[in-house]
């Protein structure tokens, strides 16, 4: 992400206007953080939201403060305390390798979810209790992506896919009771969810695993984080 100080005409810089833009863009704070030796910073809420699934104590729900949750996750990932500092509302990362270490840990958890789904046998009749598919959709997919799609193609080659934009809407379709028939089967949900987890993990694998072989690898890692992407299932 690039911050630019702009003027309306070439070489027409005005000191007051430039100072206003510098303050608005937060450049002074960026310089202060860089001078202090921190390569990355983010709020505790963002860190917890991104990496909560890495520990069963924070996923799917965490009752403590975001700061406590972030510290718990850092300890779970084995990140040394010397590699970061704790502010009032933000986490400051000193070593860029911390981001790769965190994303690698998260990637393994996503792959673990994928393995669980691949081995899971959905019930023939819709059941909510103990249903792994519903748990992942409610706590991971919909909060992260905001939608879920089951792909279908008719024998004639016509796309008959179904998309839901909320877990509640999906739940009603899946758990429909007689005389209504469920709009989607457990087998269809399982196949689509497994494919989705694979698709979500692939970009992370490209940014984390492959970047370890390149120098300087951290530049691409920062570009990924600063893009604001939450492919974050």
mmCIF file of N, CA and C in Angstrom, residues 13 15 20 24 31 44 51-52 64 74 96 101 113 120 122 154 158 164 166-167 171 198 218 220 222:
data_model
loop_
_atom_site.group_PDB
_atom_site.id
_atom_site.type_symbol
_atom_site.label_atom_id
_atom_site.label_comp_id
_atom_site.label_asym_id
_atom_site.label_seq_id
_atom_site.Cartn_x
_atom_site.Cartn_y
_atom_site.Cartn_z
ATOM 1 N N UNK A 13 3.414 22.609 -4.756
ATOM 2 C CA UNK A 13 3.282 22.160 -3.375
ATOM 3 C C UNK A 13 3.081 23.340 -2.434
ATOM 4 N N UNK A 15 2.913 24.188 1.638
ATOM 5 C CA UNK A 15 3.346 23.607 2.908
ATOM 6 C C UNK A 15 2.177 23.186 3.786
ATOM 7 N N UNK A 20 -1.134 18.799 5.995
ATOM 8 C CA UNK A 20 -2.459 18.224 6.243
ATOM 9 C C UNK A 20 -2.531 16.801 5.716
ATOM 10 N N UNK A 24 -3.073 13.328 7.752
ATOM 11 C CA UNK A 24 -4.233 12.495 7.416
ATOM 12 C C UNK A 24 -3.814 11.072 7.062
ATOM 13 N N UNK A 31 6.573 6.796 10.437
ATOM 14 C CA UNK A 31 7.995 7.085 10.621
ATOM 15 C C UNK A 31 8.421 6.763 12.059
ATOM 16 N N UNK A 44 -5.123 -5.383 18.086
ATOM 17 C CA UNK A 44 -5.305 -6.706 18.668
ATOM 18 C C UNK A 44 -6.546 -7.386 18.095
ATOM 19 N N UNK A 51 -6.241 -14.860 13.324
ATOM 20 C CA UNK A 51 -5.579 -16.083 13.769
ATOM 21 C C UNK A 51 -6.315 -16.833 14.877
ATOM 22 N N UNK A 52 -7.534 -16.451 15.173
ATOM 23 C CA UNK A 52 -8.274 -17.108 16.261
ATOM 24 C C UNK A 52 -8.376 -18.608 16.058
ATOM 25 N N UNK A 64 -12.292 -13.431 26.401
ATOM 26 C CA UNK A 64 -11.378 -12.464 26.991
ATOM 27 C C UNK A 64 -11.196 -11.228 26.139
ATOM 28 N N UNK A 74 0.042 -15.656 20.094
ATOM 29 C CA UNK A 74 1.485 -15.528 19.860
ATOM 30 C C UNK A 74 2.245 -16.628 20.589
ATOM 31 N N UNK A 96 10.087 -9.342 10.671
ATOM 32 C CA UNK A 96 9.124 -9.699 9.625
ATOM 33 C C UNK A 96 8.820 -11.187 9.561
ATOM 34 N N UNK A 101 5.659 -16.890 10.078
ATOM 35 C CA UNK A 101 5.457 -17.939 11.082
ATOM 36 C C UNK A 101 3.988 -18.057 11.455
ATOM 37 N N UNK A 113 -8.450 -28.615 8.930
ATOM 38 C CA UNK A 113 -9.903 -28.583 8.742
ATOM 39 C C UNK A 113 -10.288 -29.313 7.462
ATOM 40 N N UNK A 120 -15.064 -36.755 6.893
ATOM 41 C CA UNK A 120 -16.371 -36.661 7.529
ATOM 42 C C UNK A 120 -17.465 -37.237 6.625
ATOM 43 N N UNK A 122 -21.281 -36.971 6.115
ATOM 44 C CA UNK A 122 -22.472 -36.213 6.533
ATOM 45 C C UNK A 122 -23.671 -37.126 6.733
ATOM 46 N N UNK A 154 -26.614 -29.017 -14.334
ATOM 47 C CA UNK A 154 -27.639 -29.958 -14.792
ATOM 48 C C UNK A 154 -27.073 -30.856 -15.887
ATOM 49 N N UNK A 158 -26.403 -26.753 -17.706
ATOM 50 C CA UNK A 158 -26.839 -25.463 -17.201
ATOM 51 C C UNK A 158 -26.377 -25.297 -15.749
ATOM 52 N N UNK A 164 -25.641 -18.674 -0.756
ATOM 53 C CA UNK A 164 -26.253 -18.070 0.431
ATOM 54 C C UNK A 164 -25.346 -16.960 0.938
ATOM 55 N N UNK A 166 -25.835 -15.570 4.056
ATOM 56 C CA UNK A 166 -25.851 -15.586 5.518
ATOM 57 C C UNK A 166 -25.987 -17.025 5.992
ATOM 58 N N UNK A 167 -25.467 -17.293 7.191
ATOM 59 C CA UNK A 167 -25.573 -18.642 7.733
ATOM 60 C C UNK A 167 -27.020 -18.994 8.023
ATOM 61 N N UNK A 171 -28.835 -22.301 6.771
ATOM 62 C CA UNK A 171 -29.358 -23.246 7.752
ATOM 63 C C UNK A 171 -30.803 -23.620 7.444
ATOM 64 N N UNK A 198 -9.721 -25.755 0.122
ATOM 65 C CA UNK A 198 -8.544 -25.925 -0.735
ATOM 66 C C UNK A 198 -8.220 -24.643 -1.467
ATOM 67 N N UNK A 218 10.156 -11.141 2.599
ATOM 68 C CA UNK A 218 9.207 -10.404 3.417
ATOM 69 C C UNK A 218 8.480 -9.310 2.650
ATOM 70 N N UNK A 220 6.979 -9.510 -0.292
ATOM 71 C CA UNK A 220 5.705 -10.047 -0.769
ATOM 72 C C UNK A 220 4.751 -10.295 0.373
ATOM 73 N N UNK A 222 4.509 -8.553 3.172
ATOM 74 C CA UNK A 222 3.930 -7.271 3.561
ATOM 75 C C UNK A 222 2.887 -6.830 2.550
#
